[in-house]
Coordinates of C-alpha atoms in Angstrom, one line a residue:
M1 CA 135.2 20.8 132.8
F2 CA 135.3 17.0 131.7
K3 CA 131.8 17.5 129.5
K4 CA 133.3 20.4 127.5
F5 CA 136.8 18.2 127.1
V6 CA 134.5 15.2 125.6
A7 CA 132.5 17.4 123.5
I8 CA 136.0 18.8 122.2
Y9 CA 137.5 15.1 121.8
L10 CA 134.4 14.3 120.1
L11 CA 134.5 17.5 117.3
I12 CA 138.2 16.4 117.0
F13 CA 137.5 12.5 116.2
F14 CA 134.6 12.6 113.9
G15 CA 136.6 15.6 112.1
L16 CA 139.3 13.7 111.4
N17 CA 137.3 10.6 110.5
S18 CA 135.3 13.0 108.4
G19 CA 138.6 14.1 106.5
Y20 CA 139.3 10.3 106.3
A21 CA 136.4 9.1 105.0
Q22 CA 136.6 12.0 102.4
E23 CA 139.8 10.9 101.4
I24 CA 138.7 7.4 100.9
E25 CA 135.6 8.6 99.1
D26 CA 137.8 10.6 96.7
E27 CA 140.1 7.7 96.1
D28 CA 137.5 5.4 95.0
E29 CA 136.0 8.3 92.6
K30 CA 139.6 8.3 91.1
D31 CA 140.0 4.4 90.8
R32 CA 136.3 4.2 89.2
K33 CA 136.7 2.9 85.3
E34 CA 134.9 5.3 82.9
V35 CA 132.8 4.9 79.9
L36 CA 131.9 7.1 77.2
V37 CA 128.5 6.5 75.6
F38 CA 128.4 7.9 71.9
Y39 CA 124.9 7.9 70.1
K40 CA 125.5 10.7 67.2
T41 CA 123.7 9.9 64.2
E42 CA 123.9 11.0 60.4
G43 CA 121.5 8.4 58.9
F44 CA 118.6 6.2 60.5
W45 CA 117.7 7.4 64.0
H46 CA 117.3 4.1 66.4
E47 CA 114.4 4.6 69.0
S48 CA 115.7 2.9 71.4
I49 CA 118.9 4.8 72.0
P50 CA 117.4 6.7 74.9
T51 CA 116.2 3.6 76.7
G52 CA 119.7 2.3 75.4
R53 CA 121.5 5.5 77.1
A54 CA 119.5 5.3 80.1
F55 CA 120.0 1.3 80.8
I56 CA 124.1 1.8 80.4
E57 CA 123.9 4.9 83.1
D58 CA 122.0 2.7 85.6
L59 CA 124.5 -0.2 85.1
G60 CA 127.1 2.4 85.8
E61 CA 125.7 3.6 89.0
D62 CA 125.1 -0.2 90.0
H63 CA 128.5 -1.7 89.1
D64 CA 130.5 1.2 90.2
F65 CA 131.9 2.9 86.7
K66 CA 131.2 6.1 85.7
V67 CA 129.3 6.9 82.7
T68 CA 129.2 9.7 80.4
S69 CA 127.2 10.5 77.2
T70 CA 127.3 12.7 74.0
K71 CA 126.2 12.9 70.5
D72 CA 129.0 15.4 70.1
A73 CA 131.6 14.0 67.9
D74 CA 133.6 17.7 69.2
D75 CA 134.6 15.3 72.0
F76 CA 136.2 12.7 70.6
H77 CA 139.8 14.9 70.8
S78 CA 142.8 13.3 72.2
D79 CA 142.9 15.2 75.2
D80 CA 138.9 14.6 75.8
L81 CA 139.0 10.6 75.0
K82 CA 142.4 10.0 77.2
D83 CA 140.5 9.9 80.6
Y84 CA 138.1 7.0 79.0
D85 CA 138.9 2.9 79.5
L86 CA 135.8 2.4 77.0
V87 CA 134.3 3.8 74.1
I88 CA 130.6 2.4 73.5
F89 CA 129.2 3.6 69.9
L90 CA 125.2 2.9 70.8
N91 CA 123.5 2.8 67.6
T92 CA 125.3 5.3 65.9
T93 CA 125.0 5.3 62.2
G94 CA 126.5 7.2 58.9
N95 CA 129.6 9.1 58.9
V96 CA 129.9 10.7 62.3
F97 CA 133.4 12.2 62.5
D98 CA 135.4 14.6 60.2
E99 CA 139.0 13.7 59.6
K100 CA 140.2 15.2 62.8
E101 CA 137.9 13.4 65.1
Q102 CA 138.9 10.4 63.0
E103 CA 142.6 10.7 64.0
D104 CA 142.3 11.5 67.6
F105 CA 139.8 8.2 68.0
K106 CA 142.4 6.0 66.2
N107 CA 145.0 7.2 68.7
Y108 CA 142.7 6.4 71.4
I109 CA 142.3 2.8 70.3
E110 CA 146.3 2.8 69.4
N111 CA 147.0 4.1 73.2
G112 CA 145.2 1.2 74.4
G113 CA 141.6 2.4 74.4
S114 CA 138.9 -0.1 74.1
F115 CA 135.6 -0.2 71.7
F116 CA 132.1 -1.4 72.4
G117 CA 130.0 -1.6 69.1
I118 CA 126.2 -2.0 70.0
H119 CA 123.9 -3.2 66.8
A120 CA 124.1 0.0 64.3
A121 CA 127.7 0.7 65.1
A122 CA 128.6 -1.6 62.4
D123 CA 126.4 0.6 60.0
T124 CA 128.8 3.8 61.1
E125 CA 131.7 5.1 59.2
G126 CA 131.7 2.7 56.0
D127 CA 133.9 4.9 54.2
W128 CA 136.7 4.6 56.5
P129 CA 138.4 1.1 56.5
W130 CA 140.4 1.5 59.5
F131 CA 137.2 1.9 61.6
V132 CA 135.4 -1.5 59.5
E133 CA 138.2 -3.4 60.9
L134 CA 138.1 -2.2 64.6
V135 CA 134.1 -3.2 64.3
G136 CA 134.9 -6.4 62.5
G137 CA 132.3 -6.0 59.8
F138 CA 130.0 -3.6 58.0
F139 CA 126.2 -3.4 57.6
D140 CA 125.1 -5.1 54.3
G141 CA 121.1 -4.8 55.0
H142 CA 118.6 -6.8 57.4
P143 CA 115.2 -8.5 56.7
A144 CA 112.0 -7.3 58.7
V145 CA 112.1 -7.4 62.7
Q146 CA 111.5 -11.1 63.6
Q147 CA 112.3 -14.0 65.9
A148 CA 115.7 -15.9 65.3
D149 CA 117.6 -18.9 67.1
I150 CA 121.1 -17.7 68.2
K151 CA 123.7 -19.9 68.8
L152 CA 126.3 -19.7 71.6
N153 CA 129.8 -20.6 70.1
M154 CA 132.4 -19.6 73.0
P155 CA 130.4 -20.7 76.2
G156 CA 133.2 -19.9 78.3
H157 CA 133.5 -16.5 77.4
P158 CA 132.6 -14.2 80.0
A159 CA 130.2 -12.1 77.5
V160 CA 127.9 -14.8 76.7
A161 CA 129.3 -17.6 79.2
Y162 CA 125.2 -17.2 81.2
L163 CA 123.4 -17.8 77.9
P164 CA 121.7 -20.9 76.6
K165 CA 123.2 -22.9 73.7
V166 CA 120.4 -21.7 71.6
W167 CA 118.5 -18.3 72.9
T168 CA 115.4 -17.4 71.0
R169 CA 114.6 -13.5 70.7
T170 CA 113.1 -10.9 68.3
D171 CA 115.4 -8.4 67.1
E172 CA 116.6 -6.7 63.5
W173 CA 119.2 -9.3 62.0
Y174 CA 122.0 -7.5 60.4
N175 CA 123.8 -8.9 57.7
Y176 CA 127.7 -8.1 57.3
K177 CA 129.9 -7.5 54.6
N178 CA 134.0 -7.1 55.0
L179 CA 134.1 -9.5 57.9
N180 CA 137.2 -9.1 59.7
P181 CA 139.0 -13.1 60.0
E182 CA 140.9 -11.8 63.1
M183 CA 137.4 -11.4 65.2
Q184 CA 136.5 -14.3 67.4
V185 CA 132.7 -15.2 67.0
L186 CA 130.5 -15.3 70.3
L187 CA 127.3 -15.9 68.7
Y188 CA 126.2 -17.0 65.5
L189 CA 122.9 -16.3 64.1
D190 CA 120.9 -19.5 62.9
E191 CA 119.7 -18.8 59.0
D192 CA 117.2 -21.4 59.1
S193 CA 115.6 -20.1 61.7
Y194 CA 114.4 -17.1 59.8
D195 CA 113.9 -15.0 56.5
G196 CA 116.6 -12.7 55.5
G197 CA 119.9 -14.2 56.2
T198 CA 122.6 -13.5 53.4
N199 CA 126.1 -15.0 55.5
G200 CA 125.2 -18.5 55.3
K201 CA 125.9 -21.4 57.9
E202 CA 128.2 -19.1 59.6
H203 CA 126.6 -16.1 60.2
P204 CA 128.7 -14.3 63.1
I205 CA 126.3 -11.6 65.5
A206 CA 128.5 -11.2 68.1
W207 CA 132.5 -11.3 68.4
F208 CA 135.5 -9.7 69.9
R209 CA 139.7 -9.2 69.5
E210 CA 142.3 -7.6 71.2
T211 CA 143.2 -4.7 69.4
G212 CA 147.3 -5.1 69.9
H213 CA 147.5 -2.1 71.9
G214 CA 146.5 -3.2 75.3
G215 CA 142.7 -2.9 74.5
V216 CA 139.9 -4.8 73.0
S217 CA 137.1 -4.9 70.5
I218 CA 133.7 -6.6 71.4
Y219 CA 130.7 -5.9 68.6
T220 CA 127.0 -7.6 69.4
G221 CA 124.5 -7.3 66.7
L222 CA 121.6 -7.2 69.0
G223 CA 119.8 -4.1 70.1
H224 CA 117.7 -2.3 67.3
T225 CA 114.5 -2.5 69.6
I226 CA 113.7 -0.8 72.5
E227 CA 112.4 -4.1 74.3
S228 CA 115.7 -5.4 74.2
Y229 CA 117.0 -3.2 76.9
I230 CA 114.1 -4.4 79.4
E231 CA 115.1 -8.1 78.3
P232 CA 117.0 -9.7 81.4
L233 CA 119.5 -11.7 79.0
F234 CA 120.0 -8.9 76.8
Q235 CA 120.8 -6.6 79.7
K236 CA 123.1 -9.2 81.0
H237 CA 125.1 -9.7 77.4
I238 CA 125.4 -6.0 77.4
L239 CA 126.6 -5.5 81.1
Q240 CA 129.2 -8.7 81.0
S241 CA 130.3 -7.1 77.5
I242 CA 131.1 -4.0 79.1
L243 CA 133.1 -5.3 82.3
F244 CA 135.0 -7.4 79.7
A245 CA 135.7 -4.5 77.9
L246 CA 137.2 -2.9 81.4
G247 CA 138.9 -5.8 81.8
E248 CA 136.6 -6.8 85.2
E249 CA 136.2 -9.8 83.7
K250 CA 138.7 -12.6 82.2

């Protein structure tokens, strides 16, 4: 009789605890930040996109944010976007939205959403001035992939605080036009260290600003090559930029 009582007690005890653990798990899932990675192209397709997607998805698993990836602009309707804390444009190119999708993405930003543009995000929606202003500038050509020096401009900012004062690496270095003067520059490119720069002594290559609606916009011009996404310092740059945009790093 006693053994039967103990068995029943244990079943009830573990059943209650199992239910409690499930409730905690459900709450944790609800509290996780959500990130949408958008990689549609209507222009140049970067071979690094699959590697970049896989890397960001791995970051989500390792740092407790949920990642969804899409190249379908139909996912940019208000009801679909409202659950995301951050939208990342990963090497998007060309005019990827119709007018309704543009309107819905603008509404997302104006309702507190955040944006992170990687590399060719600055070669996207060039005919849409609002988006160019959001990104912070627009693509204006580039020389061949080569090594260059990057200068740290805001050593106290979490997106770049771990970088050396001069960071030498190989990538495709964009020149920019229509730069938004509200952007705060995180990293400058040293045009004396490579061939083909056209922005002069203050050539921005990563920047950010608050949108004025509760979110942030952050952009990095790095990330053309596949090798970038397996480079430790660049990986940390992407992670810390995401965490900053999610409000996890101040």
